[in-house]
Tab-separated table of C-alpha atoms and ligand atoms in Angstrom:
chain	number	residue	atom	x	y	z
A	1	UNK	CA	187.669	-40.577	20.659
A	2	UNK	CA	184.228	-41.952	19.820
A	3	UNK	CA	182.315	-40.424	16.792
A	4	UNK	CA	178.547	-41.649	16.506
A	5	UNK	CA	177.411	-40.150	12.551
A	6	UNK	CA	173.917	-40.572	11.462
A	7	UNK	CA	173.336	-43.360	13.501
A	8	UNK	CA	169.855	-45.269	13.602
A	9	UNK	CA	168.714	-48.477	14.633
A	10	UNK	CA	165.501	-50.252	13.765
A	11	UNK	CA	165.011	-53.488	15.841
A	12	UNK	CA	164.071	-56.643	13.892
A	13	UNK	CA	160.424	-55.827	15.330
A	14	UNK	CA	159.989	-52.681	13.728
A	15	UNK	CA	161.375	-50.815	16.710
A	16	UNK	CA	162.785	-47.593	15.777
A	17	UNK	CA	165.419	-47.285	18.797
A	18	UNK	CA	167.599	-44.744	17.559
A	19	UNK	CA	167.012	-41.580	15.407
A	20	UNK	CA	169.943	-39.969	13.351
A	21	UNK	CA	171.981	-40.058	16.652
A	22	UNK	CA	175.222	-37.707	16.193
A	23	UNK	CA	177.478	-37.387	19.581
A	24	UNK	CA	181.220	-37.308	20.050
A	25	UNK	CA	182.904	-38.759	23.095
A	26	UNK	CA	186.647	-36.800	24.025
A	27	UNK	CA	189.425	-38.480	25.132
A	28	UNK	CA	189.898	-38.708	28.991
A	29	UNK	CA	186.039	-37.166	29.452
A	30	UNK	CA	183.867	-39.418	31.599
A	31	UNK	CA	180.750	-39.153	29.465
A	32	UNK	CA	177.616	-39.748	30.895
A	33	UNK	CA	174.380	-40.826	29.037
A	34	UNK	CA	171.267	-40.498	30.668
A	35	UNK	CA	167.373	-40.984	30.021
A	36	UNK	CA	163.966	-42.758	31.327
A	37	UNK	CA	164.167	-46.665	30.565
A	38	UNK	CA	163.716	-47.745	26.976
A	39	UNK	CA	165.552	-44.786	25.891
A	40	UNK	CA	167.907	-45.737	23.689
A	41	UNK	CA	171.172	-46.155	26.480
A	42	UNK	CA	171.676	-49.867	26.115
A	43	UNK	CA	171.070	-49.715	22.231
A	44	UNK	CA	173.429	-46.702	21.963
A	45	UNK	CA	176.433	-48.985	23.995
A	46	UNK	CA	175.768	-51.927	21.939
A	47	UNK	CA	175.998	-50.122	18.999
A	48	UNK	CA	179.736	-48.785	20.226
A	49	UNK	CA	180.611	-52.545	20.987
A	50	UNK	CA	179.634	-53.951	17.773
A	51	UNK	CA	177.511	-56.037	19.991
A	52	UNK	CA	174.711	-55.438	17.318
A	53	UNK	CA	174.865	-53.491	14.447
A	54	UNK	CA	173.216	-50.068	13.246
A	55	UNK	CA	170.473	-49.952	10.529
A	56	UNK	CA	172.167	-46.913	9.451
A	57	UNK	CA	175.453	-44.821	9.997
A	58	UNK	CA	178.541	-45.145	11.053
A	59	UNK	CA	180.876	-44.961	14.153
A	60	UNK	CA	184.337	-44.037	14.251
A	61	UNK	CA	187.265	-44.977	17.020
A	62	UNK	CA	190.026	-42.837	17.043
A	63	UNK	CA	189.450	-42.104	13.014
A	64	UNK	CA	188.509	-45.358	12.284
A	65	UNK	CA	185.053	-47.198	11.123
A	66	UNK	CA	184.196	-49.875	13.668
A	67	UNK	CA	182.481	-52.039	11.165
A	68	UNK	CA	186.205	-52.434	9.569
A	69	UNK	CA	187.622	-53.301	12.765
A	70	UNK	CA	188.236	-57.316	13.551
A	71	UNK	CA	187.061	-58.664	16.707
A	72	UNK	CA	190.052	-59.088	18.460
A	73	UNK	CA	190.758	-55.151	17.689
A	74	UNK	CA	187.419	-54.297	19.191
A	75	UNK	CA	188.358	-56.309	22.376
A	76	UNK	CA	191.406	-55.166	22.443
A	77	UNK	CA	190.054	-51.483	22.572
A	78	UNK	CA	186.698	-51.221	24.285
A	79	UNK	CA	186.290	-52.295	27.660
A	80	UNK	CA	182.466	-53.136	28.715
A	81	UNK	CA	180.782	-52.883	32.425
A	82	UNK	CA	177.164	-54.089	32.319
A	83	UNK	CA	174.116	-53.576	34.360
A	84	UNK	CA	174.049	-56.581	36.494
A	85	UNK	CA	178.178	-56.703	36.878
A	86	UNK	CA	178.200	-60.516	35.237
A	87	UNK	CA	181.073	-61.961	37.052
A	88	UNK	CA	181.071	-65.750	35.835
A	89	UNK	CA	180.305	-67.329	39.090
A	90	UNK	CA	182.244	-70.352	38.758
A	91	UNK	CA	185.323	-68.909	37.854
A	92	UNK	CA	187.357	-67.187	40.874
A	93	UNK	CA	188.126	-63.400	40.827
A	94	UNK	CA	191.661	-63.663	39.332
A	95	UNK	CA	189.719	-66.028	36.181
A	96	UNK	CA	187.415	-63.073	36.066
A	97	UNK	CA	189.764	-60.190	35.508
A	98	UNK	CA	191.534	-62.310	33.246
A	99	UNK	CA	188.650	-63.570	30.823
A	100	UNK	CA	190.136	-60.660	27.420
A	101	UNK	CA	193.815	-61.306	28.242
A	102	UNK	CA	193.098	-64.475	28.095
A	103	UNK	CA	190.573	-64.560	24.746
A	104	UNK	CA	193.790	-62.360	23.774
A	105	UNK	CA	196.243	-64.757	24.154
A	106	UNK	CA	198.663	-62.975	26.882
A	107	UNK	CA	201.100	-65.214	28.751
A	108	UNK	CA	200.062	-66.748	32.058
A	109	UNK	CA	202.330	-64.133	33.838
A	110	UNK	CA	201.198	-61.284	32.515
A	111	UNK	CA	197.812	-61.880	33.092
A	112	UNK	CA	198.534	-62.528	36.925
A	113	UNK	CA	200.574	-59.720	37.194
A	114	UNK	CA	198.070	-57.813	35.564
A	115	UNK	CA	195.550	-59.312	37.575
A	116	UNK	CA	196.908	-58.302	40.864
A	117	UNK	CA	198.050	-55.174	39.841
A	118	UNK	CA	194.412	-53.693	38.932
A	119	UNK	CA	192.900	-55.672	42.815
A	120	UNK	CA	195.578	-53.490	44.016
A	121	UNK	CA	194.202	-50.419	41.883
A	122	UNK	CA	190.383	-50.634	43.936
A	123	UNK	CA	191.854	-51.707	47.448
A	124	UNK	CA	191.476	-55.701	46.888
A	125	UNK	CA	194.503	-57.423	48.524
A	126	UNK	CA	195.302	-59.948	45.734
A	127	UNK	CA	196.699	-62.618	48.295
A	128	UNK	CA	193.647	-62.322	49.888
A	129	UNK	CA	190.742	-62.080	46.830
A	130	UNK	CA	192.903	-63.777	44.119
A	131	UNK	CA	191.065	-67.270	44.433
A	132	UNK	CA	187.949	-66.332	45.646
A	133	UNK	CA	184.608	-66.770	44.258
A	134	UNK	CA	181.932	-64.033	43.112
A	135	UNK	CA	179.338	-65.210	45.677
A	136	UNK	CA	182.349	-64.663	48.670
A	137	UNK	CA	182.666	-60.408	47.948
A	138	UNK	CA	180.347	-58.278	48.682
A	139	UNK	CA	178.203	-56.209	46.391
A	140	UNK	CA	180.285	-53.327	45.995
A	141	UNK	CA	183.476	-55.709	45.825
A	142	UNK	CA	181.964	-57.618	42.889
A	143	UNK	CA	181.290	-53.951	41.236
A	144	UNK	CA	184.560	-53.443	41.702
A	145	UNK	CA	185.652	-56.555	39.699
A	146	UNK	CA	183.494	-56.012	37.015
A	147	UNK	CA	184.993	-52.476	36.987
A	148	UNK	CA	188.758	-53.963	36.777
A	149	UNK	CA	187.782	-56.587	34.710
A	150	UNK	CA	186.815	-54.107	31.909
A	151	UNK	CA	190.086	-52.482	32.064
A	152	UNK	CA	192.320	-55.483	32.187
A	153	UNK	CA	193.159	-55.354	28.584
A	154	UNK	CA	194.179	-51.713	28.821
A	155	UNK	CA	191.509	-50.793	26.277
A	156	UNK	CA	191.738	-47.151	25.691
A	157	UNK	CA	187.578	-46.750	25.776
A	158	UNK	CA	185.616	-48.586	28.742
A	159	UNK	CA	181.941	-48.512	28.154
A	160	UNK	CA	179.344	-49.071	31.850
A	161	UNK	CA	176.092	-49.332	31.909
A	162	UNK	CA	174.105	-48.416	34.979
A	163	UNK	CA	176.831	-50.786	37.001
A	164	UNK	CA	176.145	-48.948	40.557
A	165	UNK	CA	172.352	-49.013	40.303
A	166	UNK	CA	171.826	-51.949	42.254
A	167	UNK	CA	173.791	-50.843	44.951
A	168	UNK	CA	172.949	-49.349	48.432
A	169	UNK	CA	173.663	-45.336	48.703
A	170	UNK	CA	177.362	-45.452	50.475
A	171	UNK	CA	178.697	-48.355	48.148
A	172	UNK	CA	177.617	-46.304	45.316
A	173	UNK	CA	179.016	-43.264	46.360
A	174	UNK	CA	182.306	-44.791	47.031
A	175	UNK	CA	182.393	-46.308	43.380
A	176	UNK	CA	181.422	-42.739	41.803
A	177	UNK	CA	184.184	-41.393	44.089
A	178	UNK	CA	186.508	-44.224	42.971
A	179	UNK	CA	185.521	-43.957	39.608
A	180	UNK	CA	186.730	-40.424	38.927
A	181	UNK	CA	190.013	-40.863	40.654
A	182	UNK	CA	190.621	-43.597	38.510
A	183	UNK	CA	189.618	-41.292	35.575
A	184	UNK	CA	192.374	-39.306	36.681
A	185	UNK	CA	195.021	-41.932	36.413
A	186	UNK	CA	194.086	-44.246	33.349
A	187	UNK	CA	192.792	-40.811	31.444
A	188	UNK	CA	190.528	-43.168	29.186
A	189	UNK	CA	187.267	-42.459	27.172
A	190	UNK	CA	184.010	-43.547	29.547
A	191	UNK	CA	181.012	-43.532	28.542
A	192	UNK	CA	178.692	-44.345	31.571
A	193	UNK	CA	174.998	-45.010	31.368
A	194	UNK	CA	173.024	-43.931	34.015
A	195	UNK	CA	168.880	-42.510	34.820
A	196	UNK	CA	170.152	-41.060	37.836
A	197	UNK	CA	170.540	-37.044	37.598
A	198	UNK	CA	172.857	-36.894	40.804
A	199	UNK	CA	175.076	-39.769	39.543
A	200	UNK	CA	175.432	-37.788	36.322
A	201	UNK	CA	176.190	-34.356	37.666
A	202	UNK	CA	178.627	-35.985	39.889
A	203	UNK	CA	180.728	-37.566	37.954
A	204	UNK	CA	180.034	-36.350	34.073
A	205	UNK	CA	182.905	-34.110	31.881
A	206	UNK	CA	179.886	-34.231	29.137
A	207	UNK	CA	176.074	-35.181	29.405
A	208	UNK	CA	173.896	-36.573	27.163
A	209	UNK	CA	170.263	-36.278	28.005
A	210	UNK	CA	168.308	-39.004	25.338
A	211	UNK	CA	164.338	-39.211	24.943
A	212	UNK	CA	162.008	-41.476	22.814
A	213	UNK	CA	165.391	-42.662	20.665
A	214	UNK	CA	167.145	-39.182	20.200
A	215	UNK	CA	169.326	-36.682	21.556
A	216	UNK	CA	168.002	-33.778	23.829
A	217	UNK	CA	170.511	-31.774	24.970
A	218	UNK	CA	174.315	-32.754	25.068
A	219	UNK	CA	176.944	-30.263	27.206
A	220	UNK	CA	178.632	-29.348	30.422
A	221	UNK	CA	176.549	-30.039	33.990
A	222	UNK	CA	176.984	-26.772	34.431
A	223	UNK	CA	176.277	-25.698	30.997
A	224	UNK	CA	172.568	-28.394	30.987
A	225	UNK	CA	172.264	-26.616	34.962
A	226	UNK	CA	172.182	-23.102	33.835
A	227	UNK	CA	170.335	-23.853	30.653
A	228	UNK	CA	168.474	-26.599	30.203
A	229	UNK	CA	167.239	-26.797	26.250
A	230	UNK	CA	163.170	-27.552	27.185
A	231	UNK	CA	160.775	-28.556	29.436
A	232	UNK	CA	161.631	-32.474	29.332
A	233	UNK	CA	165.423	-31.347	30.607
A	234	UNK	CA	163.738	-29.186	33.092
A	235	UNK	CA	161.569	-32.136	34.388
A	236	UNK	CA	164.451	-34.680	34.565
A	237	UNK	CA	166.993	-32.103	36.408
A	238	UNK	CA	164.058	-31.194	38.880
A	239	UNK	CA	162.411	-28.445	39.725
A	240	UNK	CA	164.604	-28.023	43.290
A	241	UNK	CA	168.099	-28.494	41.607
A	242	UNK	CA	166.889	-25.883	39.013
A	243	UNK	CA	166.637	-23.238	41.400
A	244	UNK	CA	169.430	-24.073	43.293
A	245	UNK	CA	171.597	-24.228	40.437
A	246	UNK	CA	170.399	-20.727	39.457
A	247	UNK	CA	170.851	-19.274	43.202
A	248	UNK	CA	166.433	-18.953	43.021
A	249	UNK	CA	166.382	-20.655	46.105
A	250	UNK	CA	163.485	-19.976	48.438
A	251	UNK	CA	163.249	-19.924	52.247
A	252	UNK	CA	161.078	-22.930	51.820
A	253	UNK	CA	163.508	-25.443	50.469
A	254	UNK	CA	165.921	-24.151	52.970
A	255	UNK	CA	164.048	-23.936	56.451
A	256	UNK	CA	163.727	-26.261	59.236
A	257	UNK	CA	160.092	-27.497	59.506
A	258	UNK	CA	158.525	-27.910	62.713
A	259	UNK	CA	160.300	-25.696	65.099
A	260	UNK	CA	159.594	-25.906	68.693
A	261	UNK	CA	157.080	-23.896	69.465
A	262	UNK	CA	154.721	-23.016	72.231
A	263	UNK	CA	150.989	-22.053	72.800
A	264	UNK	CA	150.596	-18.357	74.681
A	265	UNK	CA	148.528	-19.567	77.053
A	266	UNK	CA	151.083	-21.842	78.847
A	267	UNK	CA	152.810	-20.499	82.348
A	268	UNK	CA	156.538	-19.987	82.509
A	269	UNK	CA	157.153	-23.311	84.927
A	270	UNK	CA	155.877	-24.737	81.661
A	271	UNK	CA	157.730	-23.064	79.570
A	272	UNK	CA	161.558	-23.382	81.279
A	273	UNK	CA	160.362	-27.571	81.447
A	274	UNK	CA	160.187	-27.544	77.466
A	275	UNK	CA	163.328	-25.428	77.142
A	276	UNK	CA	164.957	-28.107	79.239
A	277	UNK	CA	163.077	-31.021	76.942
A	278	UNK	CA	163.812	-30.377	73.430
A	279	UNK	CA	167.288	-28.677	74.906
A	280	UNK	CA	167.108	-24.959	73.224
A	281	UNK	CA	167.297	-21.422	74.800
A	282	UNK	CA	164.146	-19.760	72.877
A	283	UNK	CA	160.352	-21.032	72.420
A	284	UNK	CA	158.461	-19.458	69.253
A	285	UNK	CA	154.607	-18.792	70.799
A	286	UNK	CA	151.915	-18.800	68.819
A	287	UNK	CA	148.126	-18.561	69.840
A	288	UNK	CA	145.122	-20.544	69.492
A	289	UNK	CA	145.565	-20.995	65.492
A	290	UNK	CA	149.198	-21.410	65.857
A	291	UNK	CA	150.064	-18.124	63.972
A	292	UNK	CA	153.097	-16.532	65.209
A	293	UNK	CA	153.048	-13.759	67.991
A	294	UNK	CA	156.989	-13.453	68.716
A	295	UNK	CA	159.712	-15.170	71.125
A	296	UNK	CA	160.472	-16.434	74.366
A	297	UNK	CA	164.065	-16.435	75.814
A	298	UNK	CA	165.379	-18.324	79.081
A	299	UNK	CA	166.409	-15.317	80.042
A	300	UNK	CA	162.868	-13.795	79.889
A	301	UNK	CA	161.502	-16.505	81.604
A	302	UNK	CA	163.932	-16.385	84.460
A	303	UNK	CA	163.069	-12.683	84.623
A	304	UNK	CA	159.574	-13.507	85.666
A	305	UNK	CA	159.636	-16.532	87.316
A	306	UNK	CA	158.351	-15.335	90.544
A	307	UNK	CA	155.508	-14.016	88.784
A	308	UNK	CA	153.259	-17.138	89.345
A	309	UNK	CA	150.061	-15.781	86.881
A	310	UNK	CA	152.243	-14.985	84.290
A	311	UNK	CA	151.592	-16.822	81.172
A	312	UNK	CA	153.972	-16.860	77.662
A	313	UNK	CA	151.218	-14.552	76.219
A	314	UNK	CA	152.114	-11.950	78.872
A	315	UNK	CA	155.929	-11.653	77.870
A	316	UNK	CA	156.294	-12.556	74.395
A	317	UNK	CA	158.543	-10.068	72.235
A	318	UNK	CA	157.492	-9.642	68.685
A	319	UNK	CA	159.250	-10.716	65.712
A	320	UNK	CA	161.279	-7.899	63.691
A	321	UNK	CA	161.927	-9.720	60.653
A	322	UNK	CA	159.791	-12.749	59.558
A	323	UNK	CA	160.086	-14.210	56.116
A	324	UNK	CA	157.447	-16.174	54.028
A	325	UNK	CA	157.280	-19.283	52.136
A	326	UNK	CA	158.529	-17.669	48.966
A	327	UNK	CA	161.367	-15.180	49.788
A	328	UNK	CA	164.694	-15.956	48.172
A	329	UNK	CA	166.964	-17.274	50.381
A	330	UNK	CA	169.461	-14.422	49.054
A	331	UNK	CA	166.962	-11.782	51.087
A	332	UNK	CA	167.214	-14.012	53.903
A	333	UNK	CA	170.638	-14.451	54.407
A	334	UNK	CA	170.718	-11.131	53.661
A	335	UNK	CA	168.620	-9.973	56.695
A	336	UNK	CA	170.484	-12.620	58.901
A	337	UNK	CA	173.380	-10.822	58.058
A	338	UNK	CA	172.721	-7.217	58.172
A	339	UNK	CA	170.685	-7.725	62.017
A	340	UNK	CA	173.280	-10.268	62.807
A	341	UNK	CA	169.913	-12.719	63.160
A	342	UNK	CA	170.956	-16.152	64.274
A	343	UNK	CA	167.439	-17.504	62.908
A	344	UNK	CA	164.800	-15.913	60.781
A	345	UNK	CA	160.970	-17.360	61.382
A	346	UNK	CA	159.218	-18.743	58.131
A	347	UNK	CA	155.234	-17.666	58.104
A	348	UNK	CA	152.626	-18.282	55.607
A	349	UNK	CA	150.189	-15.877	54.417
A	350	UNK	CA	148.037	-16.495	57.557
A	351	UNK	CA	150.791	-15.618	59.988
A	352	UNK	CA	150.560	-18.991	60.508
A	353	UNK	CA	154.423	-20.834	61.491
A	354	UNK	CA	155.736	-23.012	58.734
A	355	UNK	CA	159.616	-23.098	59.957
A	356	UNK	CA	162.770	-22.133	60.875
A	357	UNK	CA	165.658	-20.939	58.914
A	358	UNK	CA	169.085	-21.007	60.846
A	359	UNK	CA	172.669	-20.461	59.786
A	360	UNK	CA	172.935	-24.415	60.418
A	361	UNK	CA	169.842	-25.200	57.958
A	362	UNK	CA	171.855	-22.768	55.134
A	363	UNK	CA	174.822	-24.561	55.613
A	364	UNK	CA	173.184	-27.753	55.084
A	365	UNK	CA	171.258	-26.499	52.079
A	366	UNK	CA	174.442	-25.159	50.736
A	367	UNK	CA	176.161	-28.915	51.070
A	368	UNK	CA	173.641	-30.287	49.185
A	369	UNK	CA	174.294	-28.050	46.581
A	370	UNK	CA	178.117	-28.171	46.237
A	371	UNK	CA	179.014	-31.978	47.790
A	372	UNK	CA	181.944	-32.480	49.045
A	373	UNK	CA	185.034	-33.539	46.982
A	374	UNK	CA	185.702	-37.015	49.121
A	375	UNK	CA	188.330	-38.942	48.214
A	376	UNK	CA	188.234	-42.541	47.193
A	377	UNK	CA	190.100	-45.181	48.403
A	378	UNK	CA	192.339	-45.773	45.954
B	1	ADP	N1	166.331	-56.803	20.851
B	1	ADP	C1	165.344	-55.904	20.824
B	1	ADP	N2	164.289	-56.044	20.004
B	1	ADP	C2	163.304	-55.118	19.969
B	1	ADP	N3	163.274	-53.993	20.713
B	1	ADP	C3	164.297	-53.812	21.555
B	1	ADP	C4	165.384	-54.729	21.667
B	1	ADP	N4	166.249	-54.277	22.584
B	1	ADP	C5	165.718	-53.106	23.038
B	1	ADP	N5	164.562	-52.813	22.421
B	1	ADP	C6	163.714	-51.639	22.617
B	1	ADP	O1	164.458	-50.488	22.234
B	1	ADP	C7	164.209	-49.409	23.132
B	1	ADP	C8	165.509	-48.956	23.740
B	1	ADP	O2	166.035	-49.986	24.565
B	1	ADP	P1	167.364	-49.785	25.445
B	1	ADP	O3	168.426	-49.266	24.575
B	1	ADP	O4	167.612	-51.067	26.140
B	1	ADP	O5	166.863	-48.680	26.463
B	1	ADP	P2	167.535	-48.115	27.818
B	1	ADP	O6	168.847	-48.798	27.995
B	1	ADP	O7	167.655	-46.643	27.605
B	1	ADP	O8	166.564	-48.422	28.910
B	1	ADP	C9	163.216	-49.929	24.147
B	1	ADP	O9	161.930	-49.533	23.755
B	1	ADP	C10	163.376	-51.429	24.063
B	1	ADP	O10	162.164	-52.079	24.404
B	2	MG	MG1	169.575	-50.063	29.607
């Protein structure tokens, strides 16, 4: 357990960094601290690593004062994941992930068997990465390392800042994914830096939300979700996620946007060729201003086929239900439900089209919401 009491820090400059910070950090929680840049993130995992020292305070590891502790203890305890990963370049992996044992004095053969152990912990073949260099693994590989490398020493608190932000979307994904299964097996105290909401509701036990050098809101995802503490929480958690999290969706965030349509005035030779095109059984018509008159099916159009003069405008069905911009999505799967609807039509106050809402679009929405719990490859 971390314990962070009355803790400021004033720069040499005059910067005041920190403001009476007070936060706790649970065993086996991955803790997540997140803010804009400049923050107080960096400053706050220094602070933990004795990398610099507070103007004021005091912080506490398992019960004890850090300032007490000697170096070799603080190594021994705290592993550290930075930013930019900081493999040594000219040292090969195996060097890497043995840098603390090393600085700790372990015997050669535990720190190889140590070494290969943890490659074997984030899907690294040691026979084949063992004696490579930094610049011959990929991005995500040399995350990896720099992941490893922090726990070699079997610290019981591992400390990473921002380590997947320079990564592409899947790699980083994968690493979250990895990250929490290895949570799950090495139970240790993280504290993870990170300005990215998703990456923080994804992985976090605890969140703490910093501003301008002090604490905003600390608790649950679920707890910050369904009650965010003021308007700068709001703002960083996002309008959208807000009313998701709070089931206030509306049809708009939900619908399909640009849904084939059709102008009344076309014939039905027309007609079955765009069917045919953009491979769907129903056109929506609208007229002249592309406000919504109803529905075509194949089946209508077949109907009246023979019926050279006939144009859309002539056998278009009306609409029953049609929602607008701003209904809940709760009405709308309601009515989808109760008329067995496959599709409801989004209009704005001018009757004019703005989408489509269809089971598949809900489903999708719905995804977003909830991801799915993929597992790692560990
Ligand atoms: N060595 C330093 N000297 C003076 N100011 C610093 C120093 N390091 C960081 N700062 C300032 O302290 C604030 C917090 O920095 P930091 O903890 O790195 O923010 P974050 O990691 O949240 O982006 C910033 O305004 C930064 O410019
Ligand atoms: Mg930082």
């Amino acid at each position: 357990m971390i314990e962070l009491q009355g803790i400021y820090k004033v720069y040499d400059d005059g910067h005041e960094a920190l403001k009476d910070i007070h936060l706790t950090f649970e065993d086996g929680d991955i803790n997540v601290i997140i803010g804009p840049s400049g923050c107080g993130k960096t400053t706050t995992m220094k602070l933990i690593n004795r990398l610099i020292q507070p103007s004021k305070g005091n912080i506490l590891i398992d019960g004890k004062d850090t300032s007490t502790l000697s170096s070799v203890e603080l190594r021994r305890s705290i592993g550290y994941v930075i930013q930019s990963v900081g493999l040594f370049p000219h040292m090969t992996i195996a060097q890497n992930v043995g840098v603390v044992p090393k600085l700790l004095k372990w015997e050669k053969h535990r720190i190889d068997e140590r070494t290969d152990e943890l490659l074997q912990l984030v899907g690294l073949e040691p026979d084949t990465y063992r004696h490579r260099f930094p610049s011959e693994l990929s991005g995500g590989q040399q995350q990896r390392i720099g992941v490893i490398r922090a726990l070699a020493a079997e610290p019981s608190i591992i400390l990473v800042d921002e380590p997947f932000s320079a990564l592409d979307p899947i790699s980083r994904e994968q690493l979250q994914d990895e990250l929490i299964n290895l949570q799950k097996t090495i139970k240790k105290t993280i504290v993870f830096v990170t300005h990215d909401m998703d990456e923080a509701l994804k992985i976090a036990d605890n969140i703490v939300l910093m501003k301008d050098g002090e604490v905003v809101q600390q608790g649950s995802p679920e707890n910050i979700l369904r009650h965010p503490a003021n308007e700068f929480v709001e703002s960083f958690i996002g309008e959208k996620r807000l009313r998701q999290a709070n089931n206030m969706s509306t049809v708009q965030d939900v619908m399909r946007k640009n849904p084939v349509r059709a102008s009344d005035k076309r014939g039905l030779a027309e007609a079955m060729k765009m069917m045919e095109r953009k491979q769907v059984d129903t056109l929506l018509i609208v007229d002249k201003s592309d406000e919504l008159e109803g529905y075509v099916t194949i089946y209508d159009v077949l109907g009246h086929f023979r019926e050279e003069k006939k144009k859309l405008a002539d056998i278009v069905k009306p609409f029953e239900h049609i929602v607008k911009l701003d209904t809940p999505l709760t009405e709308a799967i309601q009515l989808m439900n109760d008329y067995n609807l496959p599709y409801i039509p989004v209009t704005n106050d001018k009757e004019v089209l703005q989408g489509l809402v269809t089971r598949g679009s809900i489903v999708g929405h719905i995804g977003e919401l909830y991801p799915p719990e993929e597992q790692g490859v560990l």
